[in-house]
Coordinates of C-alpha atoms in Angstrom, one line a residue:
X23 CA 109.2 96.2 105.6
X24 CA 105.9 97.8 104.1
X25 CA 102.8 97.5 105.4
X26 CA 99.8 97.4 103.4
X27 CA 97.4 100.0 104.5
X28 CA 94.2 97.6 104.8
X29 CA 93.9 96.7 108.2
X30 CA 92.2 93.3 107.0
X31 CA 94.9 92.1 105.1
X32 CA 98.8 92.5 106.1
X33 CA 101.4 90.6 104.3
X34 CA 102.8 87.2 106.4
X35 CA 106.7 87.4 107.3
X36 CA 108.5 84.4 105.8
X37 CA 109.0 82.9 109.1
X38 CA 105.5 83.1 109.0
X39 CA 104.9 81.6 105.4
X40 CA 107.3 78.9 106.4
X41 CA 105.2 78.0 109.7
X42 CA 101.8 77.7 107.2
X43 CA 103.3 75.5 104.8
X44 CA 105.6 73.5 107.2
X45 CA 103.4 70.3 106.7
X46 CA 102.7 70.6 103.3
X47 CA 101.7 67.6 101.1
X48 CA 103.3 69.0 98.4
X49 CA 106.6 71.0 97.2
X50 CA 106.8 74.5 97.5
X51 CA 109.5 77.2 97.6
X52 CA 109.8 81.1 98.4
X53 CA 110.5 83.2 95.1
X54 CA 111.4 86.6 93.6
X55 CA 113.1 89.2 95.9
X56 CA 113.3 87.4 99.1
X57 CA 114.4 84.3 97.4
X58 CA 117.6 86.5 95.6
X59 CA 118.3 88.3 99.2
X60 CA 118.7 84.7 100.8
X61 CA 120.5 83.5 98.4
X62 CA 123.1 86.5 98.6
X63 CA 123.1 86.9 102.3
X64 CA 121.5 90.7 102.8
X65 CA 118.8 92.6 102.0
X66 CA 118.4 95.2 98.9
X67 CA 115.4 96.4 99.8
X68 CA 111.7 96.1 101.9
X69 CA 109.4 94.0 100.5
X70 CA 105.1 94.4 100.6
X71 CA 104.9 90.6 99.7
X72 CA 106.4 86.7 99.0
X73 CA 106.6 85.4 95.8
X74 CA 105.6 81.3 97.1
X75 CA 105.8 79.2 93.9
X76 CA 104.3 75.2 93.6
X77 CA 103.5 73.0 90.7
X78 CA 100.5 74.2 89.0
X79 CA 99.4 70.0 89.2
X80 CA 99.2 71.3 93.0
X81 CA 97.2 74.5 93.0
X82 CA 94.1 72.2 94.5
X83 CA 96.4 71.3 97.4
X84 CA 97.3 74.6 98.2
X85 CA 93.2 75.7 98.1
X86 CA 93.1 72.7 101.0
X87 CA 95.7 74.0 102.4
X88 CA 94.9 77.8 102.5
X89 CA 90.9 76.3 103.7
X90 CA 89.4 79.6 105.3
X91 CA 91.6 81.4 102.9
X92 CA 90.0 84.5 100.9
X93 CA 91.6 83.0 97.5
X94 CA 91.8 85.3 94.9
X95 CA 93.4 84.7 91.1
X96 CA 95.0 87.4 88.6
X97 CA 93.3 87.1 85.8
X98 CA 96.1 88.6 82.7
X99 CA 96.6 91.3 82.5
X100 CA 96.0 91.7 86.3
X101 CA 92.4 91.6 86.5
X102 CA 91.5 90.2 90.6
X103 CA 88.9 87.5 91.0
X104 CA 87.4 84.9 93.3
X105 CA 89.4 81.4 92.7
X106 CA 86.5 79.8 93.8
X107 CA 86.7 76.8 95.5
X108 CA 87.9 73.4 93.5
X109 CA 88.3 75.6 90.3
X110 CA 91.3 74.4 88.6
X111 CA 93.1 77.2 87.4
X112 CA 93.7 77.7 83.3
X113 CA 97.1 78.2 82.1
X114 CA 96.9 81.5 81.3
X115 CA 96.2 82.5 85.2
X116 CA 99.8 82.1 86.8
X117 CA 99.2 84.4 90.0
X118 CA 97.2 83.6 93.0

């Protein structure tokens, strides 16, 4: 797998991701490529990241959850910002 070349942020594993949201008070499911590969029983290729989808009613959970968390939202078309803290998201921002 790909390793992001910042040494302050490396990508979790999905064992990993699993572990964080294991107690979760709300539903939540792995996405994208590493949701296909399960689903097919092999790999295609290395991943740098996890897609981790919830309800967008939940997104304040998940700032509770992630509390410590340097939270940042993708503003279209890509633009990174803060997602401060309690800011509900609008519906145009769909990445976290």
């Amino acid at each position: 797998m790909p390793t992001n070349s910042d040494p302050l942020w490396q990508p979790l594993s999905v064992t990993e991701v699993g572990a964080l949201f294991s107690d979760a008070e709300f539903p939540w499911w792995i996405a994208g490529g590493h949701a296909i590969e399960f689903a097919v029983g092999h790999p295609f290729r290395p991943h740098a990241d996890i897609d981790v989808l919830l309800l967008r009613k939940d997104q304040l959970l998940i700032q509770r959850s992630l509390k410590g968390w340097d939270c940042w939202a993708a503003d279209p078309p890509g633009t990174l910002r803060p997602w401060r803290q309690g800011e509900v998201l609008p519906p145009h921002v769909s990445d976290i």
